[in-house]
Coordinates of C-alpha atoms in Angstrom, one line a residue:
M25 CA 94.7 99.5 117.0
I26 CA 93.3 99.3 113.6
F27 CA 90.7 101.9 112.2
K28 CA 88.7 102.0 109.2
V29 CA 88.1 105.5 107.5
Y30 CA 85.3 106.3 105.3
F31 CA 86.1 109.2 103.2
Q32 CA 85.4 111.1 99.9
E33 CA 88.6 111.8 97.8
Q34 CA 87.6 115.5 97.5
A35 CA 87.9 117.4 100.7
N36 CA 85.2 120.0 99.6
E37 CA 83.0 117.1 98.3
V38 CA 79.4 116.2 99.9
P39 CA 79.3 112.6 101.3
V40 CA 77.6 110.5 99.0
R41 CA 77.4 106.8 99.8
E42 CA 78.3 105.5 96.2
K43 CA 81.6 107.6 96.2
T44 CA 82.5 106.7 99.8
K45 CA 86.1 105.2 99.8
T46 CA 87.7 103.3 102.9
V47 CA 91.1 102.7 104.2
F48 CA 92.7 101.1 107.2
V49 CA 94.8 103.0 109.4
E50 CA 96.9 101.7 112.6
A51 CA 97.0 104.4 115.3
G52 CA 96.4 104.6 119.1
S53 CA 93.4 106.7 118.7
E54 CA 90.9 108.3 116.5
K55 CA 92.7 111.9 117.1
E56 CA 96.0 109.9 115.9
V57 CA 94.4 108.8 112.7
R58 CA 93.1 112.4 111.7
T59 CA 96.7 113.6 112.5
K60 CA 98.2 111.0 110.2
L61 CA 95.8 111.9 107.2
I62 CA 95.7 115.5 108.0
D63 CA 97.9 116.2 105.0
R64 CA 95.6 114.4 102.4
A65 CA 92.8 116.3 100.8
I66 CA 90.0 114.2 101.8
N67 CA 86.6 114.5 103.5
I68 CA 86.7 112.1 106.3
E69 CA 83.0 110.9 107.0
Y70 CA 83.6 108.4 110.0
I71 CA 86.3 106.7 111.6
Q72 CA 85.5 103.1 113.2
K73 CA 87.6 101.2 115.4
V74 CA 88.1 97.5 114.0
E75 CA 88.7 94.7 116.4
K76 CA 87.9 90.9 117.0
A77 CA 85.6 89.0 114.6
F78 CA 85.0 92.4 112.6
L79 CA 88.8 92.5 112.0
E80 CA 89.0 88.9 111.3
Y81 CA 86.3 89.4 108.6
E82 CA 88.0 92.5 107.0
Q83 CA 91.3 90.6 106.8
Q84 CA 89.7 87.9 104.8
N85 CA 89.1 90.7 102.0
E86 CA 91.8 90.3 99.4
D87 CA 91.9 94.0 99.3
F88 CA 92.8 94.4 103.0
K89 CA 95.8 96.4 103.4
V90 CA 96.8 98.7 106.4
L91 CA 98.2 102.1 105.2
E92 CA 101.8 102.5 106.4
I93 CA 101.9 106.2 107.6

């Protein structure tokens, strides 16, 4: 499964929409995504499962890239 992770680059940073970044991660569950990203100093706001039409839409974006962790 592929998950879209919304995050702030600083772990102690309050979430602000304009500073939110996203990354795609392949994992079996949301818990596995958090485990894979635990060593990064980021503030995870939300993890969203991406599938079917939503995944196809995201793949059309030239910046679409799944993190290899």
